[in-house]
Coordinates of N, CA and C in Angstrom, one line a residue:
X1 N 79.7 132.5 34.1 CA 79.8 131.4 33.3 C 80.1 130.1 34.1
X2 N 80.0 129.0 34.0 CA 79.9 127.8 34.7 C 80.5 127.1 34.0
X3 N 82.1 126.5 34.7 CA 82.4 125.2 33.8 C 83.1 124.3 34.4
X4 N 83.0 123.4 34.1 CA 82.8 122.2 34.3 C 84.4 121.5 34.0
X5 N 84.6 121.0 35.2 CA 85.6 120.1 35.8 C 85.0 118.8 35.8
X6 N 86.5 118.2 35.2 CA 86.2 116.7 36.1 C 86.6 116.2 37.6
X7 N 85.7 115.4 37.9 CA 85.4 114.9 39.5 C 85.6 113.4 39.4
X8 N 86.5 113.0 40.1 CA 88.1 114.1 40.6 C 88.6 114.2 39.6
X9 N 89.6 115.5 39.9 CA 91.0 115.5 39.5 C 91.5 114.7 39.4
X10 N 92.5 114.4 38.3 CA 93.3 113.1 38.2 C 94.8 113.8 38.1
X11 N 95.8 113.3 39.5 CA 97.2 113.8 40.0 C 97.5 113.6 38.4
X12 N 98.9 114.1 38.3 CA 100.3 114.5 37.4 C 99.3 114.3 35.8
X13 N 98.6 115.1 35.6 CA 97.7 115.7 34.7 C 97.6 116.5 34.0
X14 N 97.7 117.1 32.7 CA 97.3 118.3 32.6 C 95.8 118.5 31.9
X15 N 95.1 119.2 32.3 CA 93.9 119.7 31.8 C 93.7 120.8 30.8
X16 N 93.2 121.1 29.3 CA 92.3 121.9 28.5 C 91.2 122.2 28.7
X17 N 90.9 123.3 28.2 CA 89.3 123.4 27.9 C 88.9 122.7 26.7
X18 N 88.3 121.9 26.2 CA 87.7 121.5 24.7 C 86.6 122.2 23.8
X19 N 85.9 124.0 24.8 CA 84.5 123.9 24.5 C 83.3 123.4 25.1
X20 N 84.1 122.8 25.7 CA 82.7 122.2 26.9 C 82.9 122.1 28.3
X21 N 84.1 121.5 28.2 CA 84.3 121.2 29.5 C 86.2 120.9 29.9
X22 N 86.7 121.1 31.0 CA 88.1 120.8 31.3 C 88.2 119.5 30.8
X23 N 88.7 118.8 29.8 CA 89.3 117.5 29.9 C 90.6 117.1 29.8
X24 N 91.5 115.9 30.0 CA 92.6 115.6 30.1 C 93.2 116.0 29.0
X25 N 94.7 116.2 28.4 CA 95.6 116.0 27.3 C 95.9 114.8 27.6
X26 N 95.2 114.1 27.1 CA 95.9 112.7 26.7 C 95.1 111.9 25.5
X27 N 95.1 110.8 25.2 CA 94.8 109.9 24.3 C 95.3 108.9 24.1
X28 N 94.4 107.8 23.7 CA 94.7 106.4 23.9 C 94.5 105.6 22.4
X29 N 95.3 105.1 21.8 CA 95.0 104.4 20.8 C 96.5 103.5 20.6
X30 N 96.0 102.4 21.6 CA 97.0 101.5 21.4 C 98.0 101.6 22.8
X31 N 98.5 102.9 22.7 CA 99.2 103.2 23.5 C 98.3 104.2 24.4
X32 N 98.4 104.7 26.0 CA 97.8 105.8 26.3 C 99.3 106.7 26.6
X33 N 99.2 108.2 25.6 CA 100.2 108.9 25.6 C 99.2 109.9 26.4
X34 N 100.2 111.0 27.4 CA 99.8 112.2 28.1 C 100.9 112.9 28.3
X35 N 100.0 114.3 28.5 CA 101.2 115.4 28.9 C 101.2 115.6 30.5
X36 N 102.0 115.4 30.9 CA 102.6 115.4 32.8 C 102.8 116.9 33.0
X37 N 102.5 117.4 33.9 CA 103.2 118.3 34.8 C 104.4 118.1 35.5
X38 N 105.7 119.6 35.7 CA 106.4 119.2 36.4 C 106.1 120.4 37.4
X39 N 107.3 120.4 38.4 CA 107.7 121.6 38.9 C 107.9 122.5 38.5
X40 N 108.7 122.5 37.0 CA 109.4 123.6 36.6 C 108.6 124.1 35.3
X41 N 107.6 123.6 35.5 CA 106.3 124.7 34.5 C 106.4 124.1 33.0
X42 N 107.4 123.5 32.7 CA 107.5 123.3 31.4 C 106.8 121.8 31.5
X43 N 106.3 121.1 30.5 CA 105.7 119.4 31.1 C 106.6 118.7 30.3
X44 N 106.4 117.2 30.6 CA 107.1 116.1 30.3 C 105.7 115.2 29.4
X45 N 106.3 113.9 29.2 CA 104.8 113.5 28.4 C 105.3 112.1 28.6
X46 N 104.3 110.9 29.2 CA 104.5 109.7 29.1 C 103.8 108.9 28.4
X47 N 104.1 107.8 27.6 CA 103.8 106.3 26.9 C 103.6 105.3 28.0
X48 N 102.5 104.9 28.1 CA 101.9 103.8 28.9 C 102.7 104.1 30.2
X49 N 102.8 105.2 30.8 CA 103.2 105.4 32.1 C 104.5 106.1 32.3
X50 N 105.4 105.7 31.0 CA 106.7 105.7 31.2 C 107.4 107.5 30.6
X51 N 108.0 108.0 31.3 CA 108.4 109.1 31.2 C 109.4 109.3 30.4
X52 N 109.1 110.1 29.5 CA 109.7 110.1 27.8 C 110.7 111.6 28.5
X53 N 110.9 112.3 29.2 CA 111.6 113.5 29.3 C 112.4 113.4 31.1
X54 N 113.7 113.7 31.0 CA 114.1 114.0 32.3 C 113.8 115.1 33.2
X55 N 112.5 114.6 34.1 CA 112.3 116.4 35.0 C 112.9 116.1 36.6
X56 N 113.7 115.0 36.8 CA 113.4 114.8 38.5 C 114.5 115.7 39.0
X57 N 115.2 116.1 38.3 CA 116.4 117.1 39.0 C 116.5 118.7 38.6
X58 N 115.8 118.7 37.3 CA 115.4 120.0 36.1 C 114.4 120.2 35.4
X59 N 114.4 121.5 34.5 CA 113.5 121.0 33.6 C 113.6 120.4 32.5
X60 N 112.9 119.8 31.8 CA 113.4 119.4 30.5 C 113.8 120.4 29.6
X61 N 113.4 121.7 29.7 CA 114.4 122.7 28.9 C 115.5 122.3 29.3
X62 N 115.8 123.1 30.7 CA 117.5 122.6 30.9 C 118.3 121.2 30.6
X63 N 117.3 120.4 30.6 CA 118.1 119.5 30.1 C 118.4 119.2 28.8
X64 N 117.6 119.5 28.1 CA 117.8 119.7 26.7 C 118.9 120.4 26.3
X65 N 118.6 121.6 26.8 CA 119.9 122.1 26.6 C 120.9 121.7 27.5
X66 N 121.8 121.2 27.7 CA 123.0 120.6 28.4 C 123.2 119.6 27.1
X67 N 122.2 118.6 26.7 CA 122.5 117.9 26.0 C 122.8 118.3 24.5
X68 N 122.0 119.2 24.0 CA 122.2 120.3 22.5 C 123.6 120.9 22.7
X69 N 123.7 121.1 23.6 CA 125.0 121.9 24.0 C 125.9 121.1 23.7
X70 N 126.3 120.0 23.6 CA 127.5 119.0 23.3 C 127.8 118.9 21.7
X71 N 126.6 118.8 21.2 CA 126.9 118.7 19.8 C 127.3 120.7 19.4
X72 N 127.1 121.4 20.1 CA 127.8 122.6 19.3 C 126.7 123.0 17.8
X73 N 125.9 123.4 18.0 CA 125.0 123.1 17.2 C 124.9 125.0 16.4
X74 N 125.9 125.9 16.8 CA 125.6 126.9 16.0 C 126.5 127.0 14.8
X75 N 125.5 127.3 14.0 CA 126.1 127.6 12.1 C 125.6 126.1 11.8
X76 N 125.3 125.3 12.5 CA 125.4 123.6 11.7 C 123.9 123.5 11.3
X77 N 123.7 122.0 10.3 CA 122.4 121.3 10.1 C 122.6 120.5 10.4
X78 N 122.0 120.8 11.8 CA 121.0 119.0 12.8 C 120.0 118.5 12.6
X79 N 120.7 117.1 12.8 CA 119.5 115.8 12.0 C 118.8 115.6 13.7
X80 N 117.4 115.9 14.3 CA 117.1 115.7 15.3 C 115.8 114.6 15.0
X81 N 116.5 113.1 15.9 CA 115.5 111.9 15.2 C 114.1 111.7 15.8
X82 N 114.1 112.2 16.8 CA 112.7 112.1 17.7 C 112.3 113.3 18.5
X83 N 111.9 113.9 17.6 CA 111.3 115.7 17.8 C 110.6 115.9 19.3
X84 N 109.4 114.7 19.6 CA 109.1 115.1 21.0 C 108.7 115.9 20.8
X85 N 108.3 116.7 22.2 CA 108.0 118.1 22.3 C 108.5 119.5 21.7
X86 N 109.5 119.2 21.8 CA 110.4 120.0 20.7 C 111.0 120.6 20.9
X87 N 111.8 120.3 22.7 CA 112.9 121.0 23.1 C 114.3 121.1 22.7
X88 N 114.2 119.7 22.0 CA 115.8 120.0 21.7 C 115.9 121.1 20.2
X89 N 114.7 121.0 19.5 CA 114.6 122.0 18.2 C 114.8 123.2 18.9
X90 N 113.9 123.6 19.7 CA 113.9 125.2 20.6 C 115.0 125.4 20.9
X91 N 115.9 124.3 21.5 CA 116.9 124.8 22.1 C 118.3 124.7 21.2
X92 N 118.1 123.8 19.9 CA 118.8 124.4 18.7 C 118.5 125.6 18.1
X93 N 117.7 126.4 18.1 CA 117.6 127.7 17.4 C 118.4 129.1 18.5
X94 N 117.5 128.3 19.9 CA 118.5 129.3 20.7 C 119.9 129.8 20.2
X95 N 120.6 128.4 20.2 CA 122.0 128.5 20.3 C 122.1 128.7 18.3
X96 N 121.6 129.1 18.0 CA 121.9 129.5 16.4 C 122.3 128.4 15.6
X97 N 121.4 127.7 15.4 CA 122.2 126.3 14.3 C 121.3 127.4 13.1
X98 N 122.0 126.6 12.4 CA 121.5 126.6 10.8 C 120.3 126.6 10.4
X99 N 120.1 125.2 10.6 CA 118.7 124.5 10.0 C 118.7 123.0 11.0
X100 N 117.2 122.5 11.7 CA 117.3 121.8 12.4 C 116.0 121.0 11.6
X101 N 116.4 119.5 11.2 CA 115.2 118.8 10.5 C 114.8 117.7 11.9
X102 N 113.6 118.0 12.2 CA 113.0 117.2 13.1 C 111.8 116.1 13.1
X103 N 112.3 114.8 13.7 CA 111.5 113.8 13.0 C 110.6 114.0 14.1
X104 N 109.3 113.0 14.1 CA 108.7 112.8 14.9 C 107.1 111.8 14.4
X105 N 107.3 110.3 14.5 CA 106.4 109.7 13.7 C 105.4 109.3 14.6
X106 N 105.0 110.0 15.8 CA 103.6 109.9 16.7 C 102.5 110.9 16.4
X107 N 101.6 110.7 15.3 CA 100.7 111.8 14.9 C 100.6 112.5 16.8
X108 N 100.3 111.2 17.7 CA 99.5 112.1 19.3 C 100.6 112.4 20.0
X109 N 101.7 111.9 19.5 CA 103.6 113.4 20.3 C 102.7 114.5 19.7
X110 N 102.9 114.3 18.3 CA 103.1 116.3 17.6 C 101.1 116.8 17.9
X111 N 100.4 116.2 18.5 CA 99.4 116.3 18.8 C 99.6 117.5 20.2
X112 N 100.5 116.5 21.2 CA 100.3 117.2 22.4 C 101.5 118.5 22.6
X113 N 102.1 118.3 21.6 CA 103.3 119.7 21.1 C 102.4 120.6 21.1
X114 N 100.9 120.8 20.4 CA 100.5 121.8 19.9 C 99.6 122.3 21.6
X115 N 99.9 121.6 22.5 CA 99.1 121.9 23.9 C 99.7 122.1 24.7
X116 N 101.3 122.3 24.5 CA 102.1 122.7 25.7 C 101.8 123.8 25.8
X117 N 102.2 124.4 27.0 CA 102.1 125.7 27.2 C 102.6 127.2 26.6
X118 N 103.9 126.8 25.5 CA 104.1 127.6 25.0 C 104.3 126.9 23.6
X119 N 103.2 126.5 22.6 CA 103.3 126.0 21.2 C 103.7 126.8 20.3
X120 N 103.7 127.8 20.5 CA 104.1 128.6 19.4 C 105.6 128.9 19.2
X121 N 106.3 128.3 20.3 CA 107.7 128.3 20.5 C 108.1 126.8 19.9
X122 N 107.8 125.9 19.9 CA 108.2 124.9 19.5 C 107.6 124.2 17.9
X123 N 107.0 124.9 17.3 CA 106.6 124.4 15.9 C 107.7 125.5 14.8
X124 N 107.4 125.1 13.7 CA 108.5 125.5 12.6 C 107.8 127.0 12.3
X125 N 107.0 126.8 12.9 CA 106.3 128.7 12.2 C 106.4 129.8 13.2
X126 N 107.5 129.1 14.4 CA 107.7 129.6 15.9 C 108.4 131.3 15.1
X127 N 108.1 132.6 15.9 CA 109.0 133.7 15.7 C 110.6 133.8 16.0
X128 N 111.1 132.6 16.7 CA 112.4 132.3 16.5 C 113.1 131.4 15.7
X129 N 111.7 130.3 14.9 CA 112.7 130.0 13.8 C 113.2 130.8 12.6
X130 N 112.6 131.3 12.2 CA 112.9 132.2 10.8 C 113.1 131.1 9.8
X131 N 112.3 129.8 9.7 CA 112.3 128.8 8.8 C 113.4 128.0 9.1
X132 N 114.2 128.2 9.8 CA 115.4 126.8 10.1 C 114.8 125.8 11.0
X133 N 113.6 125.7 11.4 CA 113.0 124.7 12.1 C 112.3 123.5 10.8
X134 N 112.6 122.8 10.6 CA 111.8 121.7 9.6 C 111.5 120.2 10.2
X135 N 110.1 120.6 10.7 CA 109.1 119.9 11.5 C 108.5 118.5 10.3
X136 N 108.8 117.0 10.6 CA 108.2 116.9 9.7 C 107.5 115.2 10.5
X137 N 106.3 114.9 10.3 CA 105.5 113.8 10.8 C 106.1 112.6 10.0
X138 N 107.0 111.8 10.4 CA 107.8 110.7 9.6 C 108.5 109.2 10.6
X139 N 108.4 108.5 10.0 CA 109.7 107.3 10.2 C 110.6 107.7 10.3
X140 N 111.5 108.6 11.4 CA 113.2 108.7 10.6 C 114.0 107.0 10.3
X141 N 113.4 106.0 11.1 CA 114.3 104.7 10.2 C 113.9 104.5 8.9
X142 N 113.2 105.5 8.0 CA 112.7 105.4 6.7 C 112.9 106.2 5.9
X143 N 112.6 107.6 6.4 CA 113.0 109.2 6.1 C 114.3 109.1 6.0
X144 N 114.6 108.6 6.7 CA 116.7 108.7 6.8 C 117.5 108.2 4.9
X145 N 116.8 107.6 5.0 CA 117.2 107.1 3.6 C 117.1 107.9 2.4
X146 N 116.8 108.7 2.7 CA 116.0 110.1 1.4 C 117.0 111.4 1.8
X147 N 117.9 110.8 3.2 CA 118.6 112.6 3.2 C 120.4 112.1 2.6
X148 N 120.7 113.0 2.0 CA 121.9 112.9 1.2 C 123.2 112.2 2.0
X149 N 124.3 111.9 1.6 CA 125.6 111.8 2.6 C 125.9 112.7 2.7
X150 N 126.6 113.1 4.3 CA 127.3 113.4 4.6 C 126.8 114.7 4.5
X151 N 125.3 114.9 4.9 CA 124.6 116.4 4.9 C 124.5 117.2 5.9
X152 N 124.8 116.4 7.1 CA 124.4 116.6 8.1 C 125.9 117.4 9.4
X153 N 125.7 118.4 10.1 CA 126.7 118.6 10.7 C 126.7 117.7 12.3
X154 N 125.8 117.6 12.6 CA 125.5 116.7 13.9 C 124.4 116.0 14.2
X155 N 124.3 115.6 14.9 CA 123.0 114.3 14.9 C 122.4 114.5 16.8
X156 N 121.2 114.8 16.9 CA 120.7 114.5 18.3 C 119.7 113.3 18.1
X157 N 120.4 112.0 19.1 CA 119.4 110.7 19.0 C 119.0 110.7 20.4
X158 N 117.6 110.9 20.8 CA 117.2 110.4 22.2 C 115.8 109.9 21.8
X159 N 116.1 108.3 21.3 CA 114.5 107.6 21.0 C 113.8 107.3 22.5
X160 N 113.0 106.8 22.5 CA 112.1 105.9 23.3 C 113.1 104.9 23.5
X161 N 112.1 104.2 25.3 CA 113.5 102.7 24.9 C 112.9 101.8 24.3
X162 N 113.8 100.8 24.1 CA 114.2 99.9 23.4 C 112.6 98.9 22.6
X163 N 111.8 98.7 23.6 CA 110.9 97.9 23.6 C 109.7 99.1 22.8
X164 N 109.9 100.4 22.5 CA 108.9 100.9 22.3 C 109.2 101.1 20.7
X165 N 110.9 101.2 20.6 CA 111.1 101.8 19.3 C 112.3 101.0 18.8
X166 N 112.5 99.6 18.5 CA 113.7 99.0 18.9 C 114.3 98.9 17.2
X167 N 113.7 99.7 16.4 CA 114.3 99.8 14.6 C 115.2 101.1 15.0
X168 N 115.2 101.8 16.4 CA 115.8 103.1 16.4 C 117.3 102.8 16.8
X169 N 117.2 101.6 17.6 CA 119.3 101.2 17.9 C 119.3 99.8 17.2
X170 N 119.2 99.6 16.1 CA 119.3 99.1 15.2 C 120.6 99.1 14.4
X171 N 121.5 97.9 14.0 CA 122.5 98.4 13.5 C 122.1 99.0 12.1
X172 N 121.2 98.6 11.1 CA 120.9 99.0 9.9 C 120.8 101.2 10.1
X173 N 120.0 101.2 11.0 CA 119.8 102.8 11.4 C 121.1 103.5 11.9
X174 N 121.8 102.6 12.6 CA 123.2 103.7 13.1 C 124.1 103.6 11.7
X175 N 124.3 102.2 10.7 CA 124.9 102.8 9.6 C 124.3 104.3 8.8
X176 N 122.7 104.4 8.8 CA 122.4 105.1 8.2 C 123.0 106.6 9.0
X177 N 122.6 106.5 10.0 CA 123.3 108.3 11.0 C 124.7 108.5 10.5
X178 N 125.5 107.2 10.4 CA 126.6 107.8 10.1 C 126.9 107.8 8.7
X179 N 125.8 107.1 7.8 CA 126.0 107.9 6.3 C 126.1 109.1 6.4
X180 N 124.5 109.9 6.9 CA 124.2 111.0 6.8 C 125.4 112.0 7.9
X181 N 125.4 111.5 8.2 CA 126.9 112.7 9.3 C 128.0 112.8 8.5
X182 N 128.6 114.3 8.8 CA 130.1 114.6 7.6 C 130.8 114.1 8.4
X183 N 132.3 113.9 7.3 CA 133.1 113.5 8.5 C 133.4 115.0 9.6
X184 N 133.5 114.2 11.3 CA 134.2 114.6 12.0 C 133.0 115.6 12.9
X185 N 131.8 115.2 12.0 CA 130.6 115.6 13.3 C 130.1 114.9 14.1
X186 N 129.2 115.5 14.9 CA 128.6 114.8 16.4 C 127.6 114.1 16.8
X187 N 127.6 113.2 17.4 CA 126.4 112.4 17.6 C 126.3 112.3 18.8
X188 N 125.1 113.0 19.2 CA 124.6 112.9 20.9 C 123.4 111.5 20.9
X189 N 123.7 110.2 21.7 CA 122.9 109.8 21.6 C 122.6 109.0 23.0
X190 N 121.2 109.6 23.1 CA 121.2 109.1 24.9 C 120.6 107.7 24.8
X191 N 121.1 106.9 26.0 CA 120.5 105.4 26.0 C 119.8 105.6 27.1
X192 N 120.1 106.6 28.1 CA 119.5 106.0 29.4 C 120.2 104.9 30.6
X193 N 120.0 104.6 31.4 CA 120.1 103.2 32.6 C 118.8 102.7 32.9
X194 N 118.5 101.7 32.1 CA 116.9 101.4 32.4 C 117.3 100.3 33.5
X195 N 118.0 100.3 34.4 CA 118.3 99.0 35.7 C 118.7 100.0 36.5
X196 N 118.8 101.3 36.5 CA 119.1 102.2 37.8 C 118.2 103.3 37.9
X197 N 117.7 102.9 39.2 CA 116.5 104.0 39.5 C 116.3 105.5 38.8
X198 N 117.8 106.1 38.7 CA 117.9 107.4 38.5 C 118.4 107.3 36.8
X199 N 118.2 108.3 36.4 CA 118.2 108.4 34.8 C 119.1 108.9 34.6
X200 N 120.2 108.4 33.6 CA 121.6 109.3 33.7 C 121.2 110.7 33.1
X201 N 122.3 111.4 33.2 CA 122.1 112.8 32.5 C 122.6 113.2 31.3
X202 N 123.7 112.5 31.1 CA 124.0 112.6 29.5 C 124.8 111.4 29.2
X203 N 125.4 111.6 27.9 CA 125.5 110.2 27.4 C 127.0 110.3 26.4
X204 N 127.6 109.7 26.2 CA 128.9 110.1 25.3 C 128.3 111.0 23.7
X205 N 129.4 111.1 23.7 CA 129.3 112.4 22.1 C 130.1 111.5 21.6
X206 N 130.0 111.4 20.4 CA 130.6 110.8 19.6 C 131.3 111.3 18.6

């Protein structure tokens, strides 16, 4: 059987088959989103170039979890605002939360979720959620408004920055987190150092 590559290769790439031929995971509408390769087998995915996941020292599993790890997330329901690929969901069920509701309003994010290498681990029909995964294609600055007070045991915020998603550090949205948070739960919410080469690693808990 004969098939067909593109010429050239295009570095930090990943490639499918479509049925016809190897082509890119990526797509362009507006924005050009793709799924990156790392070292550590698991991929990262970037917005007009910019890398949405920390891989330069780990993988973004590991880092994911380091950061799920702060909020203590077993027995609880976490409000997770920007689903992404879906590591921090995966790595909520690991550690036994409850129930984890996961936003994510990029139809082409939860597009290239379904092309990582291991999809079946990161969607809500994964064999390790047992239905505590609740996957859902939404605004959370809009969706937020529909979930109850004080429903929530902890909160994981790691938006896009500022210029891509800037209703996400919004003071109207953090009143809303902390409607929906009980008292005396957690909020991990990463900002990043966008003026220092290197990307911090975590971020205060609140």
């Amino acid at each position: 059987m004969l098939f067909l590559c593109p010429a050239p290769l295009k570095d930090r790439t990943i490639y499918v088959w479509d049925g016809d031929a190897f082509a890119p995971v990526a797509r362009f509408a507006g924005s050009l989103i793709k799924l990156v390769p790392t070292e550590w087998g698991a991929p990262t995915f970037e917005i007009d170039g910019i890398k949405m996941l920390s891989t330069a020292h780990e993988s973004p599993f590991e880092d994911a979890r380091r950061k799920v790890a702060l909020v203590e997330p077993r027995g609880k329901r976490v409000l997770d605002t920007c689903g992404g690929l879906g590591y921090f969901a995966v790595c909520c069920l690991e550690a036994g939360v409850a129930h984890v509701h996961s936003f994510e309003n990029n139809a082409d994010v939860l597009w290239l979720r379904t092309l990582t290498p291991d999809p079946d681990e990161v969607g809500p029909d994964a064999p390790a959620s047992g239905g505590r995964l609740q996957l859902e294609h939404g605004d959370v600055s809009q969706a937020i408004t529909q979930i109850a007070d004080a429903s929530v045991d902890a909160l994981l915020h790691d938006p896009p920055r500022f210029g891509i998603a800037g209703e996400l550090y919004s003071r109207a949205f953090y009143d809303q987190l902390a409607r929906v948070l009980r008292r005396g739960g957690r909020l991990f919410h990463y900002t990043g150092s966008p003026n220092k080469r290197k990307r911090a690693a975590t971020a205060p808990v609140i």
